[in-house]
Amino acid sequence: MALVILHVVDASYKPVSFASIEVKGAAGQGLPVQPAEGRWQVKAEAGVSLVIEATAQGFEPLRHELRVHSEVNPVVLGLARKGELHYAQGDSLLAFAPQPQAFLARLSGAGAAKALKDVAAKLKFEHRPVLPQAERDDAQFVLVQSAPSLAPQLIEAMRRVKVDVVPSLAILHGERTPIGLRNELVVRFLPDVKRPEADKLAGGVGMAITRPLLHAGNAFLLVGPMLDHAILAAAGRLRQSGRVEYVEPNLDVAIEADAYTPNDTLWAQLPHLTLTDTDDAWDLLDNVTVALRGGSPDITIAVTDVHGVAPDHPEFTAALTDGTAKLVSSTNFAATPIAAQTVAGLGGDHGTQCAGSATAAFDNNRGIAGVAPNCHLLGAFIPGNAVAQADMFLWLTGFWNGSTAAGFPAALPARAADVISNSWGSNGVVLSNTMRDCWDFLTTYGRAGKGTVVCFSLGNNGYLDFTDPTGTMHRAHPTYERIIAVGASISTNPTNPVANS
């Protein structure tokens, strides 16, 4: 039996502990619901569909349908007050209050920060960064304090200075990091829905199919004509058609690096390698053949990051024991258009540090050594929405996903990733169906059917709870069952741990 864990919150993500919950199976039979420390638990067979009804005084009644897909299924139910709206994301249905005087804008291009400042003064609007530590001169993700009707003027003004702008409606959950609601839906139709019917269903709600999402089966990206909350009503109508498996908006979210201060460039000052017996592992591999001492050149490690990976670093330009270059490619998937990574386009050092920890060359009389210095490296600068991220991950592992983004690489990488390392995260965001399907696909079909190994950071505060989907520190990717979660077990003072380490 699988376990479904229900968390009930309001639009600000505050728990609604006094809610009443009823759960019915596909045949309409009631299932026992167990309260458990501010949440509710239901046991059901994997693969069955459930209908969940939640009520609470002062809130609109909520009805939510979901399919049990895992051994443990965390679900967040957002109860809405009058005038509030809902959006679906993965197994969850979340409430929020529309913001008539705010919207989000993601800007990219040389001089974006200065251009935004100049245009804000001209158009007379205020703005603040969504995630201050992630802002760069050429990339801004900001909350604009003005009506969304200003977005076309902002786009036009930025176009004149060659800065790309993607606007989105603001979803605010209390003090959490704002989320952007774009004019895009991800729809996975039932297997028997052919393209003509899919086009008709999309047109019936005022949207158009722009591309397939090959990793998710019979799934497509739908785009609406304008930025409007009506896109959520369109999603509801598609869901009610009975011809879809799921519908969810392609949200724009902030991504932050799990930064660290790198060690100095001497072996004696890289204690993590000896602590994990990496040097002993190298010695054992040496017993097989000296060419495998630092790992196999047949293995490729992809490092994705919010800063990108330096394409010219001497630790990555070294040759492996098979004579090939270590660095396969480094690509900026956040750029518009997408392009090969340049040193000038790096957002900082974090991605290069992560790639060095993984694959920096050894026995070259310089710098540090990585864990797997004889493996190949793929670098990627990550974009901010689920569809673009899925495209990137599929490409890194040697699959096309139907991307129509300008500049998307015309050829697959010469060596597909066997392992993907991700030292970043989006806090407080639930797992989307789009990304769940991505992880299911990669961990099933990657590495010629053996499954790609995907590692994700839990952050550097390892004693916090990252598994509670209502928590502000929740990390959706590493807590999914097909991902290897990596985190620090001690936050500070390793020789004198804090009490809850």
Coordinates of C-alpha atoms in Angstrom, one line a residue:
M1 CA 0.0 0.0 0.0
A2 CA 1.2 3.5 -0.8
L3 CA 0.9 6.4 1.6
V4 CA -0.7 9.8 0.6
I5 CA 0.3 12.6 3.0
L6 CA -2.1 15.6 2.8
H7 CA -1.0 19.1 4.0
V8 CA -3.7 21.7 4.1
V9 CA -2.7 25.4 4.0
D10 CA -4.1 28.8 3.0
A11 CA -2.8 31.1 0.3
S12 CA 0.1 32.2 2.5
Y13 CA 1.1 28.6 3.1
K14 CA -0.1 28.8 6.7
P15 CA -1.5 25.5 8.0
V16 CA -5.3 25.1 8.2
S17 CA -5.3 22.5 11.0
F18 CA -9.1 22.7 11.5
A19 CA -10.0 21.5 8.0
S20 CA -12.2 18.5 7.4
I21 CA -10.9 15.9 4.8
E22 CA -12.8 13.2 2.9
V23 CA -11.1 10.9 0.4
K24 CA -12.8 8.6 -2.0
G25 CA -11.5 5.9 -4.3
A26 CA -12.2 5.6 -8.0
A27 CA -15.4 3.5 -7.3
G28 CA -16.6 6.2 -4.9
Q29 CA -15.9 4.3 -1.7
G30 CA -14.7 6.3 1.3
L31 CA -11.1 5.7 2.5
P32 CA -10.0 6.0 6.1
V33 CA -8.2 9.3 6.8
Q34 CA -5.8 9.5 9.7
P35 CA -4.8 12.8 11.3
A36 CA -1.1 12.9 12.1
E37 CA 0.7 15.9 13.6
G38 CA -1.0 18.7 11.6
R39 CA -1.4 16.6 8.4
W40 CA -3.6 13.8 7.2
Q41 CA -2.6 10.4 5.9
V42 CA -4.4 8.0 3.6
K43 CA -3.4 4.5 2.4
A44 CA -4.2 3.5 -1.1
E45 CA -3.0 1.1 -3.9
A46 CA -0.4 2.6 -6.2
G47 CA -1.9 3.6 -9.5
V48 CA -5.4 4.3 -8.3
S49 CA -7.2 7.6 -8.6
L50 CA -8.4 9.5 -5.5
V51 CA -11.0 12.3 -5.1
I52 CA -10.1 14.5 -2.1
E53 CA -12.6 17.0 -0.6
A54 CA -11.5 19.6 1.9
T55 CA -13.6 22.1 3.8
A56 CA -12.9 24.6 6.5
Q57 CA -14.8 27.6 7.9
G58 CA -14.0 30.8 6.1
F59 CA -12.7 29.0 3.0
E60 CA -14.2 27.9 -0.3
P61 CA -14.8 24.1 -0.5
L62 CA -12.0 22.3 -2.4
R63 CA -12.2 19.2 -4.6
H64 CA -9.0 17.7 -6.0
E65 CA -8.3 14.6 -8.0
L66 CA -4.9 12.8 -8.1
R67 CA -3.4 9.5 -9.1
V68 CA -1.2 7.6 -6.5
H69 CA 2.1 7.2 -8.2
S70 CA 4.8 6.5 -5.5
E71 CA 5.2 4.7 -2.3
V72 CA 5.0 8.1 -0.5
N73 CA 2.9 10.9 -2.1
P74 CA 3.2 14.4 -0.4
V75 CA 0.3 16.6 -1.4
V76 CA -0.3 20.3 -0.6
L77 CA -3.9 21.4 -0.7
G78 CA -4.4 25.2 -0.7
L79 CA -7.8 26.4 0.6
A80 CA -8.9 29.6 -1.1
R81 CA -10.9 32.5 0.4
K82 CA -13.4 34.4 -1.7
G83 CA -11.6 36.0 -4.7
E84 CA -8.5 33.8 -4.5
L85 CA -7.5 31.4 -7.3
H86 CA -6.0 28.0 -7.6
Y87 CA -3.1 26.5 -9.7
A88 CA -2.0 22.9 -10.0
Q89 CA 1.6 21.8 -9.7
G90 CA 2.3 18.1 -9.6
D91 CA 0.0 16.4 -7.1
S92 CA -0.7 19.7 -5.3
L93 CA -3.4 22.3 -5.8
L94 CA -2.4 25.7 -4.4
A95 CA -4.3 28.9 -3.6
F96 CA -3.1 32.4 -4.1
A97 CA -4.5 36.0 -4.2
P98 CA -4.2 37.7 -7.6
Q99 CA -1.9 40.8 -7.5
P100 CA -3.4 43.6 -9.6
Q101 CA -0.5 45.9 -9.0
A102 CA 2.5 43.6 -9.5
F103 CA 4.1 41.2 -12.0
L104 CA 7.4 39.5 -12.5
A105 CA 9.9 40.0 -15.3
R106 CA 12.9 37.9 -16.2
L107 CA 15.4 39.9 -18.2
S108 CA 18.5 38.7 -20.0
G109 CA 21.1 40.5 -22.1
A110 CA 24.2 42.6 -21.8
G111 CA 23.6 45.6 -19.5
A112 CA 20.2 44.3 -18.3
A113 CA 20.6 45.8 -14.8
K114 CA 21.4 49.3 -16.0
A115 CA 18.7 49.1 -18.8
L116 CA 16.1 48.1 -16.2
K117 CA 17.0 51.0 -14.0
D118 CA 16.8 53.5 -16.8
V119 CA 13.5 52.1 -18.1
A120 CA 12.0 52.0 -14.6
A121 CA 12.8 55.8 -14.2
K122 CA 11.3 56.5 -17.6
L123 CA 8.1 54.5 -17.1
K124 CA 7.9 55.4 -13.4
F125 CA 7.7 52.0 -11.7
E126 CA 9.5 50.5 -8.8
H127 CA 10.9 47.0 -8.7
R128 CA 12.9 44.6 -6.4
P129 CA 14.9 41.5 -7.1
V130 CA 13.1 38.2 -6.5
L131 CA 16.3 36.7 -5.2
P132 CA 18.9 39.4 -4.6
Q133 CA 21.9 37.1 -4.4
A134 CA 21.1 35.7 -7.8
E135 CA 21.0 39.0 -9.7
R136 CA 23.7 39.8 -12.3
D137 CA 24.4 42.7 -14.6
D138 CA 23.2 40.6 -17.6
A139 CA 20.4 38.7 -15.9
Q140 CA 17.6 40.1 -13.7
F141 CA 14.5 38.4 -12.2
V142 CA 12.4 41.1 -10.6
L143 CA 9.0 41.9 -9.0
V144 CA 7.6 45.0 -10.7
Q145 CA 5.3 47.1 -8.6
S146 CA 2.9 48.0 -11.4
A147 CA -0.1 46.5 -13.1
P148 CA 0.6 43.7 -15.6
S149 CA -0.7 45.9 -18.4
L150 CA 2.7 47.7 -18.2
A151 CA 4.5 44.5 -19.4
P152 CA 4.2 45.3 -23.2
Q153 CA 5.8 48.7 -22.7
L154 CA 8.6 47.2 -20.7
I155 CA 9.2 44.5 -23.4
E156 CA 9.2 47.1 -26.1
A157 CA 11.6 49.5 -24.2
M158 CA 14.0 46.6 -23.5
R159 CA 13.9 45.4 -27.0
R160 CA 15.4 48.7 -28.2
V161 CA 18.5 48.0 -26.1
K162 CA 18.6 44.3 -27.0
V163 CA 17.5 43.0 -23.6
D164 CA 15.0 40.1 -23.7
V165 CA 12.0 40.2 -21.3
V166 CA 9.7 37.3 -20.2
P167 CA 6.9 38.7 -18.1
S168 CA 4.7 36.6 -15.7
L169 CA 1.9 37.2 -13.3
A170 CA 3.0 37.3 -9.6
I171 CA 2.1 34.4 -7.3
L172 CA 2.8 35.4 -3.8
H173 CA 2.6 32.9 -0.9
G174 CA 3.1 35.1 2.2
E175 CA 6.8 35.8 2.7
R176 CA 8.0 33.1 0.3
T177 CA 10.0 33.8 -2.8
P178 CA 7.6 35.0 -5.6
I179 CA 6.6 32.6 -8.4
G180 CA 5.8 33.7 -12.0
L181 CA 2.7 32.5 -13.8
R182 CA 3.5 32.6 -17.5
N183 CA 1.0 32.3 -20.4
E184 CA 2.0 28.7 -20.9
L185 CA 0.5 25.3 -19.9
V186 CA 2.0 21.9 -19.9
V187 CA -0.7 19.3 -20.9
R188 CA -0.3 15.6 -21.0
F189 CA -3.2 14.1 -23.0
L190 CA -4.5 10.6 -22.7
P191 CA -2.6 8.1 -24.9
D192 CA -5.4 7.8 -27.4
V193 CA -5.6 11.6 -28.1
K194 CA -4.2 12.2 -31.5
R195 CA -2.7 15.5 -32.6
P196 CA -5.8 16.9 -34.4
E197 CA -7.9 16.3 -31.3
A198 CA -5.2 17.9 -29.1
D199 CA -5.1 21.0 -31.4
K200 CA -8.9 21.2 -31.2
L201 CA -8.9 21.0 -27.4
A202 CA -6.2 23.6 -27.1
G203 CA -8.0 25.9 -29.5
G204 CA -11.2 25.4 -27.6
V205 CA -9.7 27.2 -24.6
G206 CA -8.0 30.0 -26.7
M207 CA -4.6 28.4 -26.7
A208 CA -2.3 26.9 -29.3
I209 CA 0.2 23.9 -29.2
T210 CA 3.7 25.2 -29.9
R211 CA 5.8 22.1 -29.4
P212 CA 5.8 18.5 -28.0
L213 CA 7.4 17.5 -24.7
L214 CA 8.9 14.2 -25.8
H215 CA 10.0 13.1 -22.3
A216 CA 6.5 13.1 -21.0
G217 CA 4.8 10.9 -23.6
N218 CA 1.7 12.5 -25.2
A219 CA 2.5 15.9 -23.8
F220 CA 2.7 19.4 -25.3
L221 CA 3.4 23.0 -24.4
L222 CA 0.4 25.3 -25.0
V223 CA 0.7 29.1 -25.2
G224 CA -2.0 31.7 -24.8
P225 CA -2.3 35.0 -26.6
M226 CA -1.7 37.2 -23.5
L227 CA -0.7 37.3 -19.8
D228 CA -4.0 36.7 -17.9
H229 CA -5.3 34.7 -15.0
A230 CA -7.8 33.3 -17.5
I231 CA -5.1 30.7 -18.3
L232 CA -6.1 28.9 -15.0
A233 CA -9.7 28.7 -16.2
A234 CA -8.4 27.3 -19.4
A235 CA -6.5 24.7 -17.5
G236 CA -9.6 23.8 -15.6
R237 CA -11.6 23.3 -18.8
L238 CA -9.0 21.1 -20.3
R239 CA -9.0 19.0 -17.0
Q240 CA -12.8 18.7 -17.2
S241 CA -12.7 17.5 -20.8
G242 CA -11.7 14.1 -19.5
R243 CA -9.0 13.8 -22.2
V244 CA -5.9 14.8 -20.2
E245 CA -3.7 13.1 -17.7
Y246 CA -2.6 16.4 -16.2
V247 CA -2.5 20.1 -16.8
E248 CA -0.2 22.5 -15.0
P249 CA 1.2 26.0 -15.7
N250 CA 4.9 26.3 -16.7
L251 CA 6.0 28.4 -13.8
D252 CA 9.0 30.8 -13.7
V253 CA 10.9 30.2 -10.4
A254 CA 14.0 31.7 -8.8
I255 CA 17.0 29.3 -8.5
E256 CA 19.8 29.8 -6.0
A257 CA 23.2 28.3 -5.9
D258 CA 24.3 26.3 -2.8
A259 CA 27.5 28.3 -2.6
Y260 CA 30.6 27.3 -0.7
T261 CA 34.1 28.7 -0.2
P262 CA 36.6 26.5 -2.2
N263 CA 39.6 24.9 -0.5
D264 CA 43.1 26.1 -1.3
T265 CA 45.0 24.6 -4.2
L266 CA 47.1 22.1 -2.3
W267 CA 46.4 18.4 -1.8
A268 CA 47.0 18.7 1.9
Q269 CA 44.2 21.2 2.0
L270 CA 41.6 19.0 0.3
P271 CA 40.7 16.9 3.3
H272 CA 37.4 15.7 1.9
L273 CA 39.2 13.5 -0.7
T274 CA 41.2 11.6 2.0
L275 CA 38.2 11.6 4.4
T276 CA 36.1 9.7 1.8
D277 CA 39.1 7.5 0.8
T278 CA 39.1 8.8 -2.7
D279 CA 42.9 8.3 -2.9
D280 CA 42.4 4.7 -1.9
A281 CA 39.8 4.3 -4.6
W282 CA 42.3 5.7 -7.2
D283 CA 44.8 3.2 -6.0
L284 CA 42.4 0.3 -6.4
L285 CA 41.5 1.4 -9.9
D286 CA 45.2 1.7 -10.6
N287 CA 45.4 -2.1 -9.8
V288 CA 43.1 -2.7 -12.8
T289 CA 44.9 -0.4 -15.2
V290 CA 46.8 2.8 -14.7
A291 CA 44.5 4.4 -17.3
L292 CA 41.6 4.1 -14.9
R293 CA 43.3 5.6 -11.9
G294 CA 41.3 8.8 -11.9
G295 CA 38.1 7.2 -13.2
S296 CA 37.0 6.0 -16.6
P297 CA 37.1 8.3 -19.7
D298 CA 34.0 6.5 -20.8
I299 CA 32.0 8.2 -18.0
T300 CA 30.7 11.8 -18.5
I301 CA 29.6 14.0 -15.6
A302 CA 27.3 16.9 -16.2
V303 CA 27.4 19.9 -13.8
T304 CA 24.4 22.2 -14.1
D305 CA 24.6 25.5 -12.2
V306 CA 23.1 29.0 -11.9
H307 CA 26.6 30.5 -12.7
G308 CA 27.6 28.2 -15.6
V309 CA 30.9 26.4 -16.0
A310 CA 34.0 28.2 -17.3
P311 CA 34.9 26.8 -20.7
D312 CA 38.6 27.8 -20.6
H313 CA 39.7 26.7 -17.1
P314 CA 43.0 24.8 -17.2
E315 CA 41.6 22.1 -14.9
F316 CA 39.0 21.3 -17.7
T317 CA 41.1 21.7 -20.8
A318 CA 43.4 18.8 -19.9
A319 CA 43.4 15.6 -21.9
L320 CA 42.2 12.3 -20.4
T321 CA 44.1 9.0 -20.5
D322 CA 42.3 8.1 -23.8
G323 CA 43.7 11.3 -25.4
T324 CA 40.4 13.1 -25.6
A325 CA 39.6 16.6 -24.2
K326 CA 38.0 16.5 -20.8
L327 CA 35.4 19.2 -21.5
V328 CA 32.8 18.0 -24.0
S329 CA 30.9 21.3 -24.0
S330 CA 29.7 24.1 -21.7
T331 CA 26.3 25.7 -22.8
N332 CA 24.4 28.7 -21.5
F333 CA 20.8 27.5 -21.6
A334 CA 19.6 30.7 -19.7
A335 CA 20.8 33.0 -22.5
T336 CA 18.6 34.3 -25.3
P337 CA 19.4 32.9 -27.7
I338 CA 21.0 29.8 -26.1
A339 CA 24.7 29.8 -26.9
A340 CA 28.0 28.3 -26.0
Q341 CA 29.2 29.4 -22.6
T342 CA 31.6 32.3 -22.6
V343 CA 33.8 33.5 -19.7
A344 CA 32.1 36.9 -19.9
G345 CA 28.7 35.2 -19.6
L346 CA 29.4 33.4 -16.4
G347 CA 27.3 34.4 -13.4
G348 CA 30.1 33.7 -10.9
D349 CA 32.4 31.0 -9.8
H350 CA 30.1 28.5 -8.1
G351 CA 29.5 26.2 -11.2
T352 CA 33.2 26.2 -12.0
Q353 CA 34.0 25.2 -8.3
C354 CA 31.4 22.4 -8.4
A355 CA 32.8 21.1 -11.7
G356 CA 36.3 21.3 -10.2
S357 CA 35.2 19.3 -7.2
A358 CA 33.9 16.6 -9.5
T359 CA 36.4 16.4 -12.4
A360 CA 39.4 18.8 -11.9
A361 CA 42.5 17.2 -13.5
F362 CA 45.2 15.6 -11.2
D363 CA 48.9 14.9 -11.7
N364 CA 49.2 18.1 -13.7
N365 CA 51.3 20.0 -11.1
R366 CA 48.7 22.7 -10.6
G367 CA 45.6 23.5 -8.7
I368 CA 43.3 21.0 -7.1
A369 CA 42.1 17.5 -7.9
G370 CA 38.5 16.4 -8.5
V371 CA 37.0 13.2 -7.3
A372 CA 36.9 11.8 -10.9
P373 CA 39.7 13.6 -12.7
N374 CA 39.8 11.2 -15.6
C375 CA 36.1 11.6 -16.5
H376 CA 34.6 13.9 -19.1
L377 CA 32.7 17.0 -18.2
L378 CA 29.5 18.7 -19.5
G379 CA 28.7 22.2 -18.2
A380 CA 25.3 23.9 -18.3
F381 CA 23.9 27.2 -17.2
I382 CA 20.4 26.5 -16.1
P383 CA 17.2 28.3 -17.2
G384 CA 14.3 29.2 -14.8
N385 CA 11.3 27.3 -15.9
A386 CA 10.4 23.6 -15.8
V387 CA 10.0 23.0 -19.6
A388 CA 13.3 24.7 -20.4
Q389 CA 15.0 22.7 -17.6
A390 CA 13.6 19.4 -18.9
D391 CA 14.9 20.3 -22.4
M392 CA 18.4 20.9 -21.0
F393 CA 18.4 17.7 -18.9
L394 CA 17.2 15.6 -21.8
W395 CA 19.9 17.1 -24.1
L396 CA 22.7 16.5 -21.6
T397 CA 21.7 12.8 -21.5
G398 CA 21.6 12.5 -25.2
F399 CA 17.8 12.9 -26.0
W400 CA 15.9 15.4 -28.0
N401 CA 12.8 16.9 -26.3
G402 CA 11.4 19.0 -29.1
S403 CA 12.7 22.4 -28.0
T404 CA 12.0 25.3 -30.2
A405 CA 14.0 27.8 -28.2
A406 CA 16.3 30.1 -30.3
G407 CA 19.9 28.8 -30.3
F408 CA 19.1 25.4 -28.8
P409 CA 22.0 23.1 -29.8
A410 CA 21.5 21.6 -33.2
A411 CA 23.4 18.5 -32.3
L412 CA 23.4 16.3 -29.3
P413 CA 26.5 16.3 -27.1
A414 CA 29.3 14.1 -28.4
R415 CA 29.2 12.3 -25.0
A416 CA 26.0 12.0 -23.1
A417 CA 26.0 12.4 -19.3
D418 CA 26.1 9.3 -17.2
V419 CA 25.8 11.4 -14.0
I420 CA 24.2 14.8 -13.4
S421 CA 25.3 16.9 -10.5
N422 CA 23.1 19.8 -9.4
S423 CA 24.3 22.0 -6.5
W424 CA 21.4 24.4 -6.6
G425 CA 17.7 24.5 -5.7
S426 CA 14.4 26.3 -5.5
N427 CA 13.2 26.5 -1.9
G428 CA 9.5 26.0 -1.0
V429 CA 8.3 24.9 -4.5
V430 CA 6.5 21.6 -5.0
L431 CA 7.4 19.1 -7.6
S432 CA 5.7 19.6 -11.0
N433 CA 4.5 16.8 -13.2
T434 CA 6.8 18.2 -15.9
M435 CA 9.9 17.5 -13.8
R436 CA 8.6 14.3 -12.3
D437 CA 8.2 12.9 -15.9
C438 CA 11.7 14.2 -16.7
W439 CA 13.3 12.4 -13.8
D440 CA 11.3 9.2 -14.5
F441 CA 12.5 9.3 -18.1
L442 CA 16.1 10.0 -17.4
T443 CA 16.5 7.4 -14.6
T444 CA 14.8 4.8 -16.8
Y445 CA 16.2 5.4 -20.3
G446 CA 19.5 7.2 -19.7
R447 CA 22.8 5.4 -19.9
A448 CA 21.5 3.1 -22.7
G449 CA 18.7 1.9 -20.4
K450 CA 20.6 1.6 -17.2
G451 CA 19.3 5.0 -16.0
T452 CA 21.2 8.3 -15.5
V453 CA 22.4 9.0 -12.0
V454 CA 21.0 12.3 -10.9
C455 CA 22.3 14.0 -7.7
F456 CA 20.7 17.1 -6.2
S457 CA 21.7 19.4 -3.4
L458 CA 19.7 19.7 -0.1
G459 CA 21.6 22.8 0.7
N460 CA 24.3 23.4 3.3
N461 CA 22.0 23.3 6.4
G462 CA 21.7 19.5 6.6
Y463 CA 19.9 19.5 10.0
L464 CA 16.8 21.3 8.6
D465 CA 13.7 19.4 7.3
F466 CA 13.8 19.5 3.5
T467 CA 11.0 16.9 3.1
D468 CA 8.0 18.9 4.3
P469 CA 6.3 20.3 1.2
T470 CA 4.8 23.1 3.2
G471 CA 8.1 24.2 4.6
T472 CA 10.1 27.2 3.4
M473 CA 13.2 25.0 2.9
H474 CA 11.5 22.2 1.0
R475 CA 13.5 21.0 -2.0
A476 CA 11.3 19.1 -4.5
H477 CA 14.0 17.6 -6.7
P478 CA 16.2 15.9 -4.1
T479 CA 13.3 14.6 -2.1
Y480 CA 11.8 12.8 -5.1
E481 CA 12.4 9.0 -4.9
R482 CA 14.4 8.7 -8.1
I483 CA 17.0 11.4 -7.1
I484 CA 20.1 11.0 -4.9
A485 CA 19.9 13.8 -2.3
V486 CA 23.2 15.3 -1.1
G487 CA 23.5 17.6 1.8
A488 CA 25.7 18.8 4.7
S489 CA 25.1 17.0 8.0
I490 CA 26.7 19.8 10.0
S491 CA 25.9 23.4 9.3
T492 CA 28.8 25.2 11.1
N493 CA 31.8 24.4 13.3
P494 CA 32.5 20.8 12.2
T495 CA 34.7 20.1 15.2
N496 CA 32.0 21.6 17.6
P497 CA 28.6 20.8 16.0
V498 CA 25.5 22.6 16.8
A499 CA 23.0 20.8 19.0
N500 CA 20.7 19.6 16.2
S501 CA 23.4 18.6 13.7

